[in-house]
Structure formats: structure tokens, C-alpha cells
mmCIF file of C-alpha atoms in Angstrom:
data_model
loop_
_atom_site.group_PDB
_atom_site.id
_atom_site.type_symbol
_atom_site.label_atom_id
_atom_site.label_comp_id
_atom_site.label_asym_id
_atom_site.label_seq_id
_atom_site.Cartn_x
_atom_site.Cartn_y
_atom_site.Cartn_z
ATOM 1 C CA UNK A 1 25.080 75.852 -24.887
ATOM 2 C CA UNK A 2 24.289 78.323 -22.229
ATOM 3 C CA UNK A 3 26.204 79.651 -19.530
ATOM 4 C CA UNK A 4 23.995 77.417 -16.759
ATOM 5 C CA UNK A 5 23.676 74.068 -18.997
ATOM 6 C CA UNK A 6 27.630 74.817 -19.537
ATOM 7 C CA UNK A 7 27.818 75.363 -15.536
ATOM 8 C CA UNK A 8 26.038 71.776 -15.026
ATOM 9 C CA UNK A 9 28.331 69.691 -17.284
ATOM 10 C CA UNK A 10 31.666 71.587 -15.653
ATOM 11 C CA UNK A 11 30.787 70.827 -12.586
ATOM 12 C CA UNK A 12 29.885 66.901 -13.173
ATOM 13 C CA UNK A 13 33.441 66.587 -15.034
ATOM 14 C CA UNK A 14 34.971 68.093 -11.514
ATOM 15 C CA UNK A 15 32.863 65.962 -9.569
ATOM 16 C CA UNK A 16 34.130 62.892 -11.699
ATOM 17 C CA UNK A 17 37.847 63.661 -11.386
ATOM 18 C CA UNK A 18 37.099 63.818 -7.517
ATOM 19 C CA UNK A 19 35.811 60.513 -7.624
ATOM 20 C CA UNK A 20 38.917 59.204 -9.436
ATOM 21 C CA UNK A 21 40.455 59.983 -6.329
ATOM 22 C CA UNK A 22 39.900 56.844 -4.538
ATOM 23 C CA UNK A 23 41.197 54.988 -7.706
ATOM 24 C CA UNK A 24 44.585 56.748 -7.266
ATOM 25 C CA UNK A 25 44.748 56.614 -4.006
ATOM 26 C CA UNK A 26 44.325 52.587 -4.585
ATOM 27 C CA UNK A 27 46.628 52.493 -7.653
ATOM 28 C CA UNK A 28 49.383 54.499 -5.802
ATOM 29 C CA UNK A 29 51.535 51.802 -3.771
ATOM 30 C CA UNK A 30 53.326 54.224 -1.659
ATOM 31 C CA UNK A 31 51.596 54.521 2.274
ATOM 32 C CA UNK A 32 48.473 56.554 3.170
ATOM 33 C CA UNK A 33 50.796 59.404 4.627
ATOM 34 C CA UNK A 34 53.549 59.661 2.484
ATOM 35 C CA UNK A 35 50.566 59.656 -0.686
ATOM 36 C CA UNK A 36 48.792 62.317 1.439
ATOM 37 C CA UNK A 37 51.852 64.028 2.168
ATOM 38 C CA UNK A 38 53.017 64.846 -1.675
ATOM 39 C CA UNK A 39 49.780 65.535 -2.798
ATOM 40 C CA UNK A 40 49.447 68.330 0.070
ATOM 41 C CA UNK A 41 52.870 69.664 -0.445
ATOM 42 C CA UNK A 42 52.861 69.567 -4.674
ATOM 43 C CA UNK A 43 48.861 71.394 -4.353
ATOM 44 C CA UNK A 44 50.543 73.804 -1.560
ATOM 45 C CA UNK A 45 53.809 74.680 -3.461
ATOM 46 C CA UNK A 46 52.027 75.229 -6.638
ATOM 47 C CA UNK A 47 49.711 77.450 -4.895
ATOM 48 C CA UNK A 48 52.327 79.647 -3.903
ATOM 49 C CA UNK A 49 53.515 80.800 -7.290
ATOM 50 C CA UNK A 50 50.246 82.546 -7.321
ATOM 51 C CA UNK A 51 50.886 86.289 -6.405
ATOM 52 C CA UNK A 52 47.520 86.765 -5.446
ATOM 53 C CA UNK A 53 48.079 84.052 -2.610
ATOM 54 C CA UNK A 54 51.181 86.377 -1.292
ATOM 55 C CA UNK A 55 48.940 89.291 -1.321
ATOM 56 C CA UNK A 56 45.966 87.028 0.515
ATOM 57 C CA UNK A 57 48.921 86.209 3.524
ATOM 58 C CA UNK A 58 50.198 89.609 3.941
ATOM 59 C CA UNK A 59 46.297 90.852 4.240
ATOM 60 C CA UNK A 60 45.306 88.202 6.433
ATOM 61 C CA UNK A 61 45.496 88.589 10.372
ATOM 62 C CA UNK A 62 47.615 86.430 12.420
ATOM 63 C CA UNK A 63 44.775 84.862 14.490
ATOM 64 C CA UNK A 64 42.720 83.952 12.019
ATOM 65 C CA UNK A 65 45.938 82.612 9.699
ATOM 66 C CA UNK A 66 46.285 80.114 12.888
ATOM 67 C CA UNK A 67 42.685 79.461 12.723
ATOM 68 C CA UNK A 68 42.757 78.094 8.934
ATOM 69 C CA UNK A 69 45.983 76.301 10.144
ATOM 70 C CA UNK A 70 44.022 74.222 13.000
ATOM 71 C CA UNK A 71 41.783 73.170 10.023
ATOM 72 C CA UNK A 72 43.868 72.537 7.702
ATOM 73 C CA UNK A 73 45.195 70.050 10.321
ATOM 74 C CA UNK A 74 41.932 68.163 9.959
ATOM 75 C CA UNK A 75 42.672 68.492 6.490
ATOM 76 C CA UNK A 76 45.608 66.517 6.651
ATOM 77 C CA UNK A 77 43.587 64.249 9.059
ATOM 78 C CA UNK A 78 41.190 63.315 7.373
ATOM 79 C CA UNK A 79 43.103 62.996 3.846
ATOM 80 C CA UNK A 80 45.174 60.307 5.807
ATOM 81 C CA UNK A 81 42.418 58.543 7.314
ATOM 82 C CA UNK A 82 40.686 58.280 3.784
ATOM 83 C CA UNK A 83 43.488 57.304 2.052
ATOM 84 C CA UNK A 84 44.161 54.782 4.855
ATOM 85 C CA UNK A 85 40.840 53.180 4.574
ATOM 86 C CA UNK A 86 41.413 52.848 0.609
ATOM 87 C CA UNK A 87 44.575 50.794 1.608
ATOM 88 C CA UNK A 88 42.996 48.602 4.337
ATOM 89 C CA UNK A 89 39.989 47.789 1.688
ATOM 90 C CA UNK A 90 39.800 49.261 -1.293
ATOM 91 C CA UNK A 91 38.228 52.592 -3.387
ATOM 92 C CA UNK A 92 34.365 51.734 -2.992
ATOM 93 C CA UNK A 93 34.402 50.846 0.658
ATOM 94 C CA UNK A 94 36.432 54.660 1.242
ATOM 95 C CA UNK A 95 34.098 56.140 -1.011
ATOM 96 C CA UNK A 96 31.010 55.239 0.594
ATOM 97 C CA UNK A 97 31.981 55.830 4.382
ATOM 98 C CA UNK A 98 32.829 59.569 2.862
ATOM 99 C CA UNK A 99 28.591 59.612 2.515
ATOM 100 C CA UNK A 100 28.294 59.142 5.919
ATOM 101 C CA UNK A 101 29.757 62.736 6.630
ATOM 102 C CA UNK A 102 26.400 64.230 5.649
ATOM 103 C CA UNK A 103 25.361 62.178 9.353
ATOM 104 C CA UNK A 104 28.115 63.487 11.401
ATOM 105 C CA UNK A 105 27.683 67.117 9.892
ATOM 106 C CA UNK A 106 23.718 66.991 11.008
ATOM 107 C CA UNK A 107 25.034 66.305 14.869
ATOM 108 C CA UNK A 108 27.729 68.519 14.609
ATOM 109 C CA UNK A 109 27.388 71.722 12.881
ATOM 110 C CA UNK A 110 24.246 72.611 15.122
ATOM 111 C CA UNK A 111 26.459 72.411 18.261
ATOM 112 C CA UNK A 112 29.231 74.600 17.082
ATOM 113 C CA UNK A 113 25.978 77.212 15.655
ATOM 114 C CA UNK A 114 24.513 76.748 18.890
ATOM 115 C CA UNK A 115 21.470 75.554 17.588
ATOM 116 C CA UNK A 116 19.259 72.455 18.587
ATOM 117 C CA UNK A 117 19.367 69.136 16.454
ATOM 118 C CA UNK A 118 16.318 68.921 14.334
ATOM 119 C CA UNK A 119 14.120 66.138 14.206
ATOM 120 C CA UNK A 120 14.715 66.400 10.217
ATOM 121 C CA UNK A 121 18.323 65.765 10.822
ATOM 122 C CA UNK A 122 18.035 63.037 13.854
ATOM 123 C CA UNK A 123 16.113 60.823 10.882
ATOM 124 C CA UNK A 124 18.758 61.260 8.828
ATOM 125 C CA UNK A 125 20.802 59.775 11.007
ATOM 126 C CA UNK A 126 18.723 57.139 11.949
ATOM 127 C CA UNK A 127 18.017 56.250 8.000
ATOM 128 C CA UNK A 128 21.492 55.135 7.435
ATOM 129 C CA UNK A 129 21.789 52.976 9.703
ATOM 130 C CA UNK A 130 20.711 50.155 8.297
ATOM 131 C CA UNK A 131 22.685 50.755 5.091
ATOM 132 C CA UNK A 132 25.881 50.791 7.462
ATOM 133 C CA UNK A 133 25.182 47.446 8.422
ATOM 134 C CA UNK A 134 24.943 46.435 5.188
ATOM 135 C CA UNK A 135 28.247 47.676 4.251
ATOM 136 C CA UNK A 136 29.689 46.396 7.198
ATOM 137 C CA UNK A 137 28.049 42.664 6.149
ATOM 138 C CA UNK A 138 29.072 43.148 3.099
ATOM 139 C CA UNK A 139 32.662 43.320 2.889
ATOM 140 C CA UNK A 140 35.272 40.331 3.826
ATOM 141 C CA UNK A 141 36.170 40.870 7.548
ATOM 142 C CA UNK A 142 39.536 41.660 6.312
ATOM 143 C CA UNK A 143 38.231 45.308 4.712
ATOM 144 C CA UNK A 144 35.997 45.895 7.668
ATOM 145 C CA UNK A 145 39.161 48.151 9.832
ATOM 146 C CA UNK A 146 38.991 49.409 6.052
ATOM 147 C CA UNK A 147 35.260 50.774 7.129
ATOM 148 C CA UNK A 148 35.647 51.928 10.230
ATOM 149 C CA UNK A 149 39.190 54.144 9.440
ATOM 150 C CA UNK A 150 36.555 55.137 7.176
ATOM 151 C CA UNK A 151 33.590 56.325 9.172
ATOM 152 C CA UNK A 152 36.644 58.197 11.072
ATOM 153 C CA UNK A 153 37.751 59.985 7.911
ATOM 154 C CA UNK A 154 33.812 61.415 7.079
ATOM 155 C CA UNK A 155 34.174 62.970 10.969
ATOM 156 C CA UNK A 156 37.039 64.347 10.474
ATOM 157 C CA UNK A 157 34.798 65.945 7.258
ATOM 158 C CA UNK A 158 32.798 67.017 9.425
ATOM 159 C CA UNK A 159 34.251 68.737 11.555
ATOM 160 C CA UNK A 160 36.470 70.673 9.021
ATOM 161 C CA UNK A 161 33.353 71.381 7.363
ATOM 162 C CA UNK A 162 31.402 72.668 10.256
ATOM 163 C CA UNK A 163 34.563 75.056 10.971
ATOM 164 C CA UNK A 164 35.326 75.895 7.673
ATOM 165 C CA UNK A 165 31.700 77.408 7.312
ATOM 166 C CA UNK A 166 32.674 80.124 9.987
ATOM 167 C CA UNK A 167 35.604 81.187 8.409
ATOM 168 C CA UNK A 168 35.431 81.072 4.876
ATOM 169 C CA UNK A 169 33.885 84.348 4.192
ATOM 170 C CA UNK A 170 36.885 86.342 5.693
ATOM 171 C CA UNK A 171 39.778 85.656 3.313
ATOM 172 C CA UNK A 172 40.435 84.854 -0.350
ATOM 173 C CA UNK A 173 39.860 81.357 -1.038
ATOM 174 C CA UNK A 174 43.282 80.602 -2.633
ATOM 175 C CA UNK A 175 44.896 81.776 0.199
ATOM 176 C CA UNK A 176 42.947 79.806 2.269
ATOM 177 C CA UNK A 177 43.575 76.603 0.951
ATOM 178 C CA UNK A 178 47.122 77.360 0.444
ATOM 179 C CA UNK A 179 47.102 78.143 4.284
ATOM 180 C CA UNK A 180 45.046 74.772 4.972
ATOM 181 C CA UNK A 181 47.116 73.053 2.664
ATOM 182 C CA UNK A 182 50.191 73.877 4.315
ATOM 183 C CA UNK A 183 48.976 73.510 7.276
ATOM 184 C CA UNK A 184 47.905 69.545 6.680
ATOM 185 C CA UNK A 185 51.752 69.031 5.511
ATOM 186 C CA UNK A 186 52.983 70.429 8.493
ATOM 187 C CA UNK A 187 50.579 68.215 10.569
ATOM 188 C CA UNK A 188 51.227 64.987 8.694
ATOM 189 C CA UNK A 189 55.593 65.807 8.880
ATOM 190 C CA UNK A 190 55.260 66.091 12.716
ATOM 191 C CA UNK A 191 53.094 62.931 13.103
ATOM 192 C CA UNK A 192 54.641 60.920 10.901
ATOM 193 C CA UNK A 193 57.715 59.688 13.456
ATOM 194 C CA UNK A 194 54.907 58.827 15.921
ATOM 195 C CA UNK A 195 52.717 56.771 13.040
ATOM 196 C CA UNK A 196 56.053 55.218 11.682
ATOM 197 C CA UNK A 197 56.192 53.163 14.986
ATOM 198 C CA UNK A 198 52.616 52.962 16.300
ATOM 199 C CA UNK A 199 50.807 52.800 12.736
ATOM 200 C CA UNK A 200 53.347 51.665 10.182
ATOM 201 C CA UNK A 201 50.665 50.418 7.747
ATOM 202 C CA UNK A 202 49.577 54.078 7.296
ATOM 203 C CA UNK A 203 53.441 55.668 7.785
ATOM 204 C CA UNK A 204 56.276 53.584 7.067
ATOM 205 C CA UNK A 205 59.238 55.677 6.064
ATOM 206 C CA UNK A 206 59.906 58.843 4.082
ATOM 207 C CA UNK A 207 59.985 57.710 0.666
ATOM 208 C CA UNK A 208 60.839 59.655 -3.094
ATOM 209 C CA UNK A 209 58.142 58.142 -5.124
ATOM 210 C CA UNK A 210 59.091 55.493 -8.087
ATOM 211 C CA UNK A 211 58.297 57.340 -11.761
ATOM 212 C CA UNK A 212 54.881 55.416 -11.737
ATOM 213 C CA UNK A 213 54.117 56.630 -8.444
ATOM 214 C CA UNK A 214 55.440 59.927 -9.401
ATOM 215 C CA UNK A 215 53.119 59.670 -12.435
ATOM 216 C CA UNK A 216 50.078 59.040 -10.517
ATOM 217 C CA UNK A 217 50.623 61.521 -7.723
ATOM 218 C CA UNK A 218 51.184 64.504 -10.506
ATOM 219 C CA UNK A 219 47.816 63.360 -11.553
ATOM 220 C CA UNK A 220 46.541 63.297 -8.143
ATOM 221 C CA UNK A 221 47.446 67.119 -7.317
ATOM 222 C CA UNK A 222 46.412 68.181 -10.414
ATOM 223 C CA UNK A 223 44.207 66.761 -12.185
ATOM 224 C CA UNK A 224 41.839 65.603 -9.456
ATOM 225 C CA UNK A 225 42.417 68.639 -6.865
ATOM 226 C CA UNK A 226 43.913 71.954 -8.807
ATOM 227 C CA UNK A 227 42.377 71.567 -12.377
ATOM 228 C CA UNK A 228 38.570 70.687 -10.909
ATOM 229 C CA UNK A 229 39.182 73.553 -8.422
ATOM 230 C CA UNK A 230 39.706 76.430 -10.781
ATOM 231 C CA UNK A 231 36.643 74.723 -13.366
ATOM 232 C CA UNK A 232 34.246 74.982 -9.612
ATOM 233 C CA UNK A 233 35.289 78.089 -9.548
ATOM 234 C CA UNK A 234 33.716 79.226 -12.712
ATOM 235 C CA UNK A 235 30.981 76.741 -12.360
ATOM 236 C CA UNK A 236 29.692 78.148 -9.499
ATOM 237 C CA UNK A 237 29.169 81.942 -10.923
ATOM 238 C CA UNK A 238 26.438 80.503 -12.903
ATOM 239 C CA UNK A 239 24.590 77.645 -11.213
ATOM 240 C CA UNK A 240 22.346 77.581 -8.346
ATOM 241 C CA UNK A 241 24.437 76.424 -4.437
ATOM 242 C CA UNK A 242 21.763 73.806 -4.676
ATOM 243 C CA UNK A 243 22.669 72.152 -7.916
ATOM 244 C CA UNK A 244 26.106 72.444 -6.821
ATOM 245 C CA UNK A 245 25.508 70.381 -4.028
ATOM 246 C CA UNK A 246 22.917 67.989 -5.423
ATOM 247 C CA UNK A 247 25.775 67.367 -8.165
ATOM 248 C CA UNK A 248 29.249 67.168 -5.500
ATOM 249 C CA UNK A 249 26.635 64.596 -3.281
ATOM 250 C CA UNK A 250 27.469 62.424 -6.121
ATOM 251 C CA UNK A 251 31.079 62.285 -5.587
ATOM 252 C CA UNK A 252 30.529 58.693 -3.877
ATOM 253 C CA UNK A 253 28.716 57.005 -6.628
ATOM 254 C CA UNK A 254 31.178 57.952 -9.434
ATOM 255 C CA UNK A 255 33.838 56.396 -7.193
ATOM 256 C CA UNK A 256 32.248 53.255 -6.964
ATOM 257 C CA UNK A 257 31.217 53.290 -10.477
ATOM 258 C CA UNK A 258 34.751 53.803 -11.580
ATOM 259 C CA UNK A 259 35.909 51.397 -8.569
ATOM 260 C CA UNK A 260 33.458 48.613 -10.064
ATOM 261 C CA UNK A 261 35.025 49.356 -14.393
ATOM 262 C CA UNK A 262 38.518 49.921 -13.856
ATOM 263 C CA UNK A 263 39.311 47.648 -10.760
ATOM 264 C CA UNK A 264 37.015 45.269 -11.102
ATOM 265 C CA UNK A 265 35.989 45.762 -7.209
ATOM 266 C CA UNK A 266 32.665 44.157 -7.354
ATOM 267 C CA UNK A 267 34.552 40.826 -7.038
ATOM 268 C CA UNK A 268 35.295 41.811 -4.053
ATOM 269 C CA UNK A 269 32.132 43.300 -2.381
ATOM 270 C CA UNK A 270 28.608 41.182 -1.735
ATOM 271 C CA UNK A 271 25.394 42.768 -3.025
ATOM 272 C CA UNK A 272 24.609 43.532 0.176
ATOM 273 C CA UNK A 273 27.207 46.096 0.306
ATOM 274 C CA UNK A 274 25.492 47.961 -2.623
ATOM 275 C CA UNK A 275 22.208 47.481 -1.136
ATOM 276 C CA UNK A 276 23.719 49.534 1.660
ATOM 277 C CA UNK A 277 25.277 52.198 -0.697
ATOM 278 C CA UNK A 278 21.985 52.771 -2.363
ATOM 279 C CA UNK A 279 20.605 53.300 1.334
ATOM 280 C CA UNK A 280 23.384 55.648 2.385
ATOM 281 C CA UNK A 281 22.732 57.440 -0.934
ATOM 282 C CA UNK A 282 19.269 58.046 -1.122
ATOM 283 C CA UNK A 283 19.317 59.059 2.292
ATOM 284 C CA UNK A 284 22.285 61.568 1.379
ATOM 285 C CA UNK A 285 20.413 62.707 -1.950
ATOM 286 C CA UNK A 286 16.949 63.309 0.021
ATOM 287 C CA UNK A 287 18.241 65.500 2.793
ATOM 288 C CA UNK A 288 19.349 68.848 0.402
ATOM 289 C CA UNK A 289 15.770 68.567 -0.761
ATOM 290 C CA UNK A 290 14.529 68.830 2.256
ATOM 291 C CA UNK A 291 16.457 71.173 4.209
ATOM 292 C CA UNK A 292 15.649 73.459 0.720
ATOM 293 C CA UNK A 293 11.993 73.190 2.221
ATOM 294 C CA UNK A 294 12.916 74.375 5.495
ATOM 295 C CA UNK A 295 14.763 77.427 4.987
ATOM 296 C CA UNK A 296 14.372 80.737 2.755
ATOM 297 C CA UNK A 297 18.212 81.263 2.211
ATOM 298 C CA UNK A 298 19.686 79.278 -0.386
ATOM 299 C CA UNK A 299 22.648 76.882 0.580
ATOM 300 C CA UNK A 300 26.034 78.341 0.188
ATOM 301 C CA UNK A 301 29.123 76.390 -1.571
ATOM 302 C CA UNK A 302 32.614 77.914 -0.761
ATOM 303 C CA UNK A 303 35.464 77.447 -3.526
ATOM 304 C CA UNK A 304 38.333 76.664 -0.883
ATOM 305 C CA UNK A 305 36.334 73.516 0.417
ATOM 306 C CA UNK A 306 36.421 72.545 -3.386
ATOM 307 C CA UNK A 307 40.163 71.748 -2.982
ATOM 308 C CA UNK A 308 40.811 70.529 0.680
ATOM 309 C CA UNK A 309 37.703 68.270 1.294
ATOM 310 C CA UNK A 310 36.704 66.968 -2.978
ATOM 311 C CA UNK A 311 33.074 68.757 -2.246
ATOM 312 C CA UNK A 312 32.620 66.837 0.837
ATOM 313 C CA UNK A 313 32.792 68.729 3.555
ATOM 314 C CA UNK A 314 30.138 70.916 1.527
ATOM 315 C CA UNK A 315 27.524 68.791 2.805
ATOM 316 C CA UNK A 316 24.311 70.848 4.748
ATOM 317 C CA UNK A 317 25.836 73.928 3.881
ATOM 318 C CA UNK A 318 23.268 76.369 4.380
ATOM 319 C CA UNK A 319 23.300 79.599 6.188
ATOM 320 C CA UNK A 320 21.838 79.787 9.733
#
């Protein structure tokens, strides 16, 4: 096997374990913030038996340590939000409204770079639409907060994406996401009185996980966020950005796909819903190849948006 066909099948296995995700996050039965919050802290703790991280945060400059703190708040953010949309419906529905993050990147990341929208991007946006109202259709009105906490989850990809993308070239990536990472616990400790009262279906109270919860969260942080982390890592040195990201655009269909074998999900959802995932995906899958056509430099992945985001915030990650 060579080093690139080797490259290809590492970086499908990490792009698998991302999508088992969701299915944790469904299987788990502690709250969206308590979940988030031990998987942050166990990733972040680990992280920090690294020596190389310790040299990374006595290197790094103050101001731009607080800048990787501010998004590893929207870290935190958005891990709550997605975690709190797999709770209010269920794996495939969270899975899918991550897709739409390729949308809000296209509006977004060309305001922070100062450029105009394209036209390219502005039919992107307009193609999913009616694959969100399918999904919306399609789900029992009980799921459909489920799809909105959702949609707010992919911006909050988004936006840590389109930030990330400034940043991550000036410090080593382990010590970035242990900075993020910490950064998103921090976040999610202070907010979590305030959610306790005003959200307690996302909060409730501060909980020491059962051993089956315990179980699944040691899986969580490490064999769907540290282990596919350090197997991108090598992936990446021999594999083209673009295959990268054609693969991690994925992420979304292996969660459904797993959603659909080992939850039996598909009882739940109408075909219309899938008629809007295949929608939302083709229109996610199509827009790589054609922002390849529009631009000499190849897209860039960055390793620490491996960890905090599962791939997704690596959506439209080209340079400028």
C-alpha cells in the first residue's frame, strides 16, 4: 500500500469515528453540557501531559493566547449546541444541520477577509434551501427545536472556523487546541449556573457520570477526538488539502448511516428528510469542486480544527 492510498483509508477511519460522535452523544444520558463539559476537560487534561504543549504556552504571546481562548469559547458553544440538538431529536437530525455550516461559512468568512460574497457562494446558499425544508417536513414537530438548536450549532462552526483560519498558522497546533479546549471548559463552567435555571434541558446539575456513562465518555475523548486527531495528523503529510476535505465533508453521511444501523433512526425520520439530506449533501460535496476551479492555491486543512470542530469547521478552507 502506498503512503497516499494509506493516507486515504486513515483519514476515512478518522472521519468515521467523528461521525460516531452523534451516536455517543445520543447514547450518553447525562445533559448536553455536562457531556460537553467532560469530554472538553478529559481531551484538555490529557493534552497537558504533553511537554511539547508546555513549551507551545510558554512560547506563545499573551494576546494571541486570549485570542485562541475567545474561540475556543465558540468551541464550547457550539459543542453544546450540537450535543443539545442530538438530545432534543436525535443523531441524524444533528448531523445533518452540521452540513449546513458550509452555508454560513460562504456568508461569513468573506466579511471577516474583507472580501465580497461571490455569486458561486450566494447559490450555494440558495441550493439548500429547499433541502432544509425538507428536513424541517420531515421530522415529528417534536425534533424540529432539535433542528433549529441545530442550524445554531453549524454557525457557531462557522464562525470558529472563519477565525480559526487567521490564527492557526502562528502557534503549534497541540497547544492550540489545548488552549481552545480549555478555554470551552472554562466557558461552559461559568454558563452553566445561568443554563441550570433558564435552559435546564441542556444544564441540569453538576453530575459524576454513572460507569456506563463513564464508559462512553472515555470513548468520546478518545477514541472519536484524540486517537483520529493524531491519525489526521499523519494523514495529512501525504494527501492532497483537497482530498482531505472532500473526505471530512463526509462526516454527516457516516453519522446518519451509523444513526440509521445502530439506532434504528429511520423509524423515526420521513423520506422526505433524506430527500433533504441528499440535497444538503450534494450541494456540500459540489462546492470544493468548484471553488478548486476558481482559485490557483490549493485549500489548506489545519490539524488543531481536526480536534475542536470533527473536520467541520474545515469547510471552504482555502487561502485568500
Amino acid at each position: 500500500m502506498t503512503p497516499a492510498t494509506k493516507a486515504h483509508w486513515q483519514i476515512h477511519f478518522c472521519v468515521l469515528l467523528w461521525g460516531f460522535t452523534a451516536i455517543l452523544g445520543k447514547l450518553i444520558t447525562l445533559p448536553a453540557l455536562p457531556l460537553v463539559w467532560w469530554r472538553m476537560l478529559l481531551v484538555a487534561g490529557t493534552l497537558l501531559l504533553v511537554p511539547r504543549v508546555w513549551r507551545g504556552l510558554r512560547a506563545l504571546p499573551r494576546r494571541l493566547a486570549w485570542s485562541y481562548a475567545g474561540v475556543g469559547a465558540l468551541v464550547g458553544l457550539h459543542w453544546l449546541t450540537f450535543y443539545g440538538a442530538v438530545k432534543l431529536a436525535n443523531a441524524s437530525v444533528a448531523a445533518t444541520c452540521m452540513a449546513l455550516a458550509t452555508v454560513f461559512v460562504a456568508v461569513i468568512e468573506p466579511r471577516l477577509a474583507g472580501r465580497r460574497l461571490s455569486m458561486r457562494d450566494l447559490a450555494l446558499g440558495i441550493a439548500v434551501l429547499p433541502g432544509v425544508a425538507l428536513v424541517v417536513g420531515g421530522v415529528p414537530g417534536e425534533m424540529r427545536a432539535g433542528v433549529a438548536v441545530g442550524a445554531l450549532s453549524a454557525l457557531f462552526v462557522a464562525l470558529f472556523g472563519s477565525f480559526n483560519k487567521r490564527l492557526v498558522d502562528r502557534a503549534d497546533p497541540l497547544t492550540v487546541t489545548t488552549i481552545e479546549l480549555g478555554a470551552g471548559t472554562l466557558t461552559l463552567t461559568l454558563l452553566w449556573p445561568v443554563l441550570a435555571v433558564a435552559a435546564p434541558v441542556f444544564a441540569g446539575g453538576f453530575v459524576v457520570p454513572g460507569a456506563r456513562d463513564a464508559g462512553l465518555l472515555l470513548l468520546l475523548a478518545f477514541a472519536c477526538t484524540l486517537l483520529p486527531f493524531a491519525l489526521s495528523l499523519v494523514a495529512l503529510r501525504h494527501m492532497s488539502a483537497f482530498s482531505a476535505q472532500l473526505a471530512v465533508n463526509l462526516e454527516p453521511v457516516y453519522a446518519i448511516v451509523l444513526a440509521i444501523l445502530l439506532l434504528g433512526e429511520q423509524r423515526e425520520l420521513t423520506p422526505a428528510f433524506y430527500a433533504g439530506v441528499a440535497i444538503i449533501m450534494a450541494a456540500v460535496l459540489v462546492h470544493p469542486l468548484l471553488s478548486r476551479r476558481r482559485t490557483t492555491a490549493p485549500p489548506e486543512l489545519h490539524a488543531e480544527n481536526l480536534v475542536t470542530g470533527e473536520a467541520r469547521d474545515l469547510l471552504d478552507t482555502r487561502r485568500d
